[in-house]
mmCIF file of N, CA and C in Angstrom:
data_model
loop_
_atom_site.group_PDB
_atom_site.id
_atom_site.type_symbol
_atom_site.label_atom_id
_atom_site.label_comp_id
_atom_site.label_asym_id
_atom_site.label_seq_id
_atom_site.Cartn_x
_atom_site.Cartn_y
_atom_site.Cartn_z
ATOM 1 N N UNK A 1 -15.713 -23.894 37.766
ATOM 2 C CA UNK A 1 -16.563 -23.237 38.420
ATOM 3 C C UNK A 1 -18.536 -22.954 38.205
ATOM 4 N N UNK A 2 -18.438 -23.114 36.762
ATOM 5 C CA UNK A 2 -19.735 -22.654 35.866
ATOM 6 C C UNK A 2 -20.353 -24.385 35.842
ATOM 7 N N UNK A 3 -19.194 -25.670 36.355
ATOM 8 C CA UNK A 3 -19.853 -27.140 36.466
ATOM 9 C C UNK A 3 -20.245 -26.854 38.076
ATOM 10 N N UNK A 4 -19.888 -26.426 38.457
ATOM 11 C CA UNK A 4 -20.101 -26.728 40.194
ATOM 12 C C UNK A 4 -21.667 -26.036 40.282
ATOM 13 N N UNK A 5 -22.109 -24.795 39.974
ATOM 14 C CA UNK A 5 -22.808 -24.089 39.515
ATOM 15 C C UNK A 5 -24.001 -24.888 38.512
ATOM 16 N N UNK A 6 -23.860 -25.540 37.837
ATOM 17 C CA UNK A 6 -24.509 -25.843 37.258
ATOM 18 C C UNK A 6 -25.385 -27.170 37.716
ATOM 19 N N UNK A 7 -24.213 -27.944 38.545
ATOM 20 C CA UNK A 7 -24.554 -28.910 39.249
ATOM 21 C C UNK A 7 -25.447 -28.466 40.355
ATOM 22 N N UNK A 8 -24.783 -27.904 41.087
ATOM 23 C CA UNK A 8 -25.877 -27.134 41.913
ATOM 24 C C UNK A 8 -27.226 -26.795 42.232
ATOM 25 N N UNK A 9 -27.724 -26.137 40.850
ATOM 26 C CA UNK A 9 -28.641 -25.403 40.480
ATOM 27 C C UNK A 9 -29.419 -26.916 40.308
ATOM 28 N N UNK A 10 -29.405 -28.018 39.068
ATOM 29 C CA UNK A 10 -30.109 -28.886 38.837
ATOM 30 C C UNK A 10 -30.524 -30.197 39.873
ATOM 31 N N UNK A 11 -29.802 -30.324 41.493
ATOM 32 C CA UNK A 11 -29.255 -30.216 42.920
ATOM 33 C C UNK A 11 -31.012 -30.209 43.127
ATOM 34 N N UNK A 12 -31.169 -28.632 43.114
ATOM 35 C CA UNK A 12 -31.143 -28.140 44.245
ATOM 36 C C UNK A 12 -32.953 -28.064 43.077
ATOM 37 N N UNK A 13 -33.333 -27.770 41.855
ATOM 38 C CA UNK A 13 -34.527 -27.979 41.332
ATOM 39 C C UNK A 13 -35.383 -29.512 41.611
ATOM 40 N N UNK A 14 -34.502 -30.481 41.651
ATOM 41 C CA UNK A 14 -34.539 -31.960 41.949
ATOM 42 C C UNK A 14 -35.197 -31.587 43.034
ATOM 43 N N UNK A 15 -34.355 -31.494 44.429
ATOM 44 C CA UNK A 15 -35.223 -31.364 45.451
ATOM 45 C C UNK A 15 -36.285 -30.701 45.552
ATOM 46 N N UNK A 16 -36.669 -29.653 44.585
ATOM 47 C CA UNK A 16 -38.095 -29.137 44.766
ATOM 48 C C UNK A 16 -38.888 -29.935 44.508
ATOM 49 N N UNK A 17 -39.037 -30.200 43.480
ATOM 50 C CA UNK A 17 -39.514 -31.319 42.432
ATOM 51 C C UNK A 17 -39.880 -32.393 43.369
ATOM 52 N N UNK A 18 -39.061 -33.349 43.659
ATOM 53 C CA UNK A 18 -39.366 -34.557 44.727
ATOM 54 C C UNK A 18 -39.752 -34.192 46.464
ATOM 55 N N UNK A 19 -39.823 -32.593 46.569
ATOM 56 C CA UNK A 19 -40.228 -31.890 47.804
ATOM 57 C C UNK A 19 -41.572 -31.579 47.544
ATOM 58 N N UNK A 20 -42.452 -31.168 46.237
ATOM 59 C CA UNK A 20 -43.276 -30.906 46.195
ATOM 60 C C UNK A 20 -44.419 -31.895 45.816
ATOM 61 N N UNK A 21 -43.774 -33.274 44.736
ATOM 62 C CA UNK A 21 -44.518 -34.088 45.443
ATOM 63 C C UNK A 21 -44.713 -34.639 46.307
ATOM 64 N N UNK A 22 -43.641 -34.662 47.692
ATOM 65 C CA UNK A 22 -43.965 -35.573 48.715
ATOM 66 C C UNK A 22 -44.788 -34.783 49.875
ATOM 67 N N UNK A 23 -45.260 -33.309 49.325
ATOM 68 C CA UNK A 23 -46.042 -32.335 49.936
ATOM 69 C C UNK A 23 -47.595 -32.897 49.748
ATOM 70 N N UNK A 24 -47.859 -33.302 48.522
ATOM 71 C CA UNK A 24 -48.666 -33.540 47.991
ATOM 72 C C UNK A 24 -49.354 -34.862 48.352
ATOM 73 N N UNK A 25 -48.658 -35.765 48.637
ATOM 74 C CA UNK A 25 -48.932 -37.258 48.977
ATOM 75 C C UNK A 25 -48.990 -37.266 50.322
ATOM 76 N N UNK A 26 -48.296 -36.622 51.375
ATOM 77 C CA UNK A 26 -48.503 -36.100 52.494
ATOM 78 C C UNK A 26 -49.696 -35.952 53.087
ATOM 79 N N UNK A 27 -50.147 -35.586 52.119
ATOM 80 C CA UNK A 27 -51.428 -34.031 52.859
ATOM 81 C C UNK A 27 -52.463 -35.273 52.863
ATOM 82 N N UNK A 28 -53.427 -34.588 53.992
ATOM 83 C CA UNK A 28 -54.202 -35.663 54.001
ATOM 84 C C UNK A 28 -55.967 -35.151 53.307
ATOM 85 N N UNK A 29 -56.034 -36.191 53.066
ATOM 86 C CA UNK A 29 -57.475 -35.255 51.711
ATOM 87 C C UNK A 29 -58.802 -35.819 52.527
ATOM 88 N N UNK A 30 -59.379 -34.520 52.593
ATOM 89 C CA UNK A 30 -60.836 -34.879 53.455
ATOM 90 C C UNK A 30 -61.757 -35.185 52.433
ATOM 91 N N UNK A 31 -62.505 -36.183 53.012
ATOM 92 C CA UNK A 31 -63.188 -37.126 52.392
ATOM 93 C C UNK A 31 -64.776 -36.034 51.780
ATOM 94 N N UNK A 32 -65.190 -36.314 50.873
ATOM 95 C CA UNK A 32 -66.362 -36.242 50.408
ATOM 96 C C UNK A 32 -67.361 -36.684 51.222
ATOM 97 N N UNK A 33 -68.258 -35.010 51.352
ATOM 98 C CA UNK A 33 -69.685 -35.402 51.892
ATOM 99 C C UNK A 33 -70.573 -36.323 51.173
ATOM 100 N N UNK A 34 -71.297 -37.481 52.028
ATOM 101 C CA UNK A 34 -72.068 -37.854 50.269
ATOM 102 C C UNK A 34 -73.416 -36.881 50.092
ATOM 103 N N UNK A 35 -73.599 -37.744 49.210
ATOM 104 C CA UNK A 35 -74.609 -36.680 48.404
ATOM 105 C C UNK A 35 -75.992 -37.167 49.674
ATOM 106 N N UNK A 36 -76.817 -36.008 49.745
ATOM 107 C CA UNK A 36 -78.028 -35.620 49.877
ATOM 108 C C UNK A 36 -79.159 -36.403 49.198
ATOM 109 N N UNK A 37 -79.679 -36.933 49.641
ATOM 110 C CA UNK A 37 -81.386 -37.643 49.168
ATOM 111 C C UNK A 37 -81.932 -36.550 49.255
ATOM 112 N N UNK A 38 -82.552 -36.505 48.061
ATOM 113 C CA UNK A 38 -83.510 -35.620 47.607
ATOM 114 C C UNK A 38 -84.960 -35.863 48.578
ATOM 115 N N UNK A 39 -85.618 -35.515 49.213
ATOM 116 C CA UNK A 39 -86.998 -35.765 50.291
ATOM 117 C C UNK A 39 -87.648 -35.655 49.015
ATOM 118 N N UNK A 40 -88.381 -37.256 49.912
ATOM 119 C CA UNK A 40 -89.229 -38.049 48.364
ATOM 120 C C UNK A 40 -91.261 -36.990 48.925
ATOM 121 N N UNK A 41 -91.748 -37.292 48.698
ATOM 122 C CA UNK A 41 -93.205 -36.301 49.093
ATOM 123 C C UNK A 41 -94.271 -37.829 49.828
ATOM 124 N N UNK A 42 -94.799 -37.506 50.341
ATOM 125 C CA UNK A 42 -95.195 -38.622 50.703
ATOM 126 C C UNK A 42 -96.307 -39.136 49.899
ATOM 127 N N UNK A 43 -96.206 -40.292 49.856
ATOM 128 C CA UNK A 43 -97.110 -41.852 48.938
ATOM 129 C C UNK A 43 -98.386 -41.851 49.341
ATOM 130 N N UNK A 44 -98.784 -42.405 47.663
ATOM 131 C CA UNK A 44 -100.712 -42.473 48.512
ATOM 132 C C UNK A 44 -100.161 -43.929 48.437
ATOM 133 N N UNK A 45 -101.614 -44.252 49.470
ATOM 134 C CA UNK A 45 -101.894 -45.993 49.595
ATOM 135 C C UNK A 45 -102.214 -46.390 48.391
ATOM 136 N N UNK A 46 -101.373 -47.813 48.694
ATOM 137 C CA UNK A 46 -101.432 -48.528 46.612
ATOM 138 C C UNK A 46 -102.553 -49.667 47.087
ATOM 139 N N UNK A 47 -103.874 -49.688 46.548
ATOM 140 C CA UNK A 47 -105.147 -51.340 46.886
ATOM 141 C C UNK A 47 -104.767 -52.042 45.755
ATOM 142 N N UNK A 48 -104.793 -53.378 45.841
ATOM 143 C CA UNK A 48 -104.936 -54.445 44.855
ATOM 144 C C UNK A 48 -106.463 -54.829 44.500
ATOM 145 N N UNK A 49 -106.528 -54.809 43.175
ATOM 146 C CA UNK A 49 -107.915 -55.132 42.259
ATOM 147 C C UNK A 49 -108.504 -56.451 42.610
ATOM 148 N N UNK A 50 -110.077 -56.812 43.616
ATOM 149 C CA UNK A 50 -110.325 -57.911 43.579
ATOM 150 C C UNK A 50 -110.632 -58.808 42.411
ATOM 151 N N UNK A 51 -110.131 -57.805 41.023
ATOM 152 C CA UNK A 51 -110.413 -58.930 39.728
ATOM 153 C C UNK A 51 -109.295 -59.288 39.096
ATOM 154 N N UNK A 52 -108.359 -58.628 38.904
ATOM 155 C CA UNK A 52 -107.288 -58.355 38.208
ATOM 156 C C UNK A 52 -105.683 -58.399 39.000
ATOM 157 N N UNK A 53 -105.763 -58.178 40.336
ATOM 158 C CA UNK A 53 -104.494 -58.225 41.104
ATOM 159 C C UNK A 53 -103.584 -56.641 40.965
ATOM 160 N N UNK A 54 -103.771 -56.438 40.408
ATOM 161 C CA UNK A 54 -102.996 -55.363 39.757
ATOM 162 C C UNK A 54 -103.376 -53.975 40.685
ATOM 163 N N UNK A 55 -102.103 -53.325 41.136
ATOM 164 C CA UNK A 55 -102.288 -52.217 42.285
ATOM 165 C C UNK A 55 -102.308 -50.615 41.612
ATOM 166 N N UNK A 56 -103.239 -49.799 42.113
ATOM 167 C CA UNK A 56 -103.002 -48.609 41.531
ATOM 168 C C UNK A 56 -103.744 -47.308 43.513
ATOM 169 N N UNK A 57 -103.685 -46.536 42.758
ATOM 170 C CA UNK A 57 -103.744 -45.537 43.681
ATOM 171 C C UNK A 57 -104.654 -45.573 44.839
ATOM 172 N N UNK A 58 -105.468 -45.782 45.810
ATOM 173 C CA UNK A 58 -106.172 -45.960 46.458
ATOM 174 C C UNK A 58 -107.454 -44.902 46.593
ATOM 175 N N UNK A 59 -106.963 -43.099 45.678
ATOM 176 C CA UNK A 59 -107.881 -42.300 45.343
ATOM 177 C C UNK A 59 -108.333 -42.559 43.566
ATOM 178 N N UNK A 60 -108.579 -43.634 43.266
ATOM 179 C CA UNK A 60 -108.955 -44.369 41.904
ATOM 180 C C UNK A 60 -109.964 -45.308 42.507
ATOM 181 N N UNK A 61 -109.752 -45.824 43.549
ATOM 182 C CA UNK A 61 -110.438 -47.372 44.055
ATOM 183 C C UNK A 61 -112.420 -47.003 43.458
ATOM 184 N N UNK A 62 -112.668 -48.236 43.488
ATOM 185 C CA UNK A 62 -114.089 -48.118 42.641
ATOM 186 C C UNK A 62 -114.721 -49.310 43.740
ATOM 187 N N UNK A 63 -115.572 -49.159 44.306
ATOM 188 C CA UNK A 63 -116.247 -49.927 45.702
ATOM 189 C C UNK A 63 -117.276 -50.665 45.028
ATOM 190 N N UNK A 64 -117.020 -51.976 45.406
ATOM 191 C CA UNK A 64 -118.620 -52.344 45.187
ATOM 192 C C UNK A 64 -118.426 -54.157 45.397
ATOM 193 N N UNK A 65 -119.488 -54.191 45.983
ATOM 194 C CA UNK A 65 -119.995 -56.043 46.790
ATOM 195 C C UNK A 65 -118.973 -55.437 48.186
ATOM 196 N N UNK A 66 -118.221 -54.515 48.590
ATOM 197 C CA UNK A 66 -117.133 -54.939 49.457
ATOM 198 C C UNK A 66 -115.880 -54.967 49.320
ATOM 199 N N UNK A 67 -115.767 -55.097 47.953
ATOM 200 C CA UNK A 67 -114.557 -55.079 47.884
ATOM 201 C C UNK A 67 -113.716 -53.906 46.687
ATOM 202 N N UNK A 68 -112.299 -54.013 46.350
ATOM 203 C CA UNK A 68 -111.760 -52.560 45.817
ATOM 204 C C UNK A 68 -111.230 -53.063 44.600
ATOM 205 N N UNK A 69 -111.747 -52.682 43.489
ATOM 206 C CA UNK A 69 -111.737 -52.367 42.564
ATOM 207 C C UNK A 69 -110.903 -51.558 41.562
ATOM 208 N N UNK A 70 -109.864 -51.325 40.372
ATOM 209 C CA UNK A 70 -109.633 -50.540 39.611
ATOM 210 C C UNK A 70 -110.478 -49.821 38.228
ATOM 211 N N UNK A 71 -111.297 -50.357 37.801
ATOM 212 C CA UNK A 71 -112.016 -49.458 36.814
ATOM 213 C C UNK A 71 -113.524 -50.164 37.472
ATOM 214 N N UNK A 72 -114.442 -49.591 36.423
ATOM 215 C CA UNK A 72 -115.807 -49.971 37.224
ATOM 216 C C UNK A 72 -116.090 -51.324 36.086
ATOM 217 N N UNK A 73 -115.151 -51.398 35.435
ATOM 218 C CA UNK A 73 -115.318 -52.867 34.006
ATOM 219 C C UNK A 73 -114.924 -53.897 35.312
ATOM 220 N N UNK A 74 -114.372 -53.346 36.288
ATOM 221 C CA UNK A 74 -113.995 -54.427 36.989
ATOM 222 C C UNK A 74 -114.943 -54.611 38.143
ATOM 223 N N UNK A 75 -115.624 -53.761 38.192
ATOM 224 C CA UNK A 75 -116.021 -54.073 39.495
ATOM 225 C C UNK A 75 -117.883 -54.428 39.359
ATOM 226 N N UNK A 76 -118.164 -55.094 38.127
ATOM 227 C CA UNK A 76 -118.892 -55.546 37.519
ATOM 228 C C UNK A 76 -118.578 -57.160 37.348
ATOM 229 N N UNK A 77 -117.268 -57.459 37.321
ATOM 230 C CA UNK A 77 -116.803 -58.803 37.033
ATOM 231 C C UNK A 77 -116.690 -59.420 38.401
ATOM 232 N N UNK A 78 -116.737 -60.334 38.112
ATOM 233 C CA UNK A 78 -116.401 -61.560 39.127
ATOM 234 C C UNK A 78 -114.813 -62.302 39.396
ATOM 235 N N UNK A 79 -114.623 -61.777 41.196
ATOM 236 C CA UNK A 79 -113.762 -62.109 41.670
ATOM 237 C C UNK A 79 -112.907 -62.816 41.519
ATOM 238 N N UNK A 80 -111.947 -63.715 40.457
ATOM 239 C CA UNK A 80 -111.629 -64.737 40.187
ATOM 240 C C UNK A 80 -110.932 -66.162 41.523
#
């Protein structure tokens, strides 16, 4: 009699383990929401220096002879 109870208990444990394993696999997983991108502040317009060709913010421009320069030193030099 005790053998029958042992095997019955073992069978129940195995069935319980298999059933719980299948439940974990069968449940649909909700897809993770894509990460939101942080809103970036408006950028500043970039200008190209007439002498060296480097880009710099428009707020730092030096105007001379109808052209835009990145520094006062380049404003006096000829454009290449």
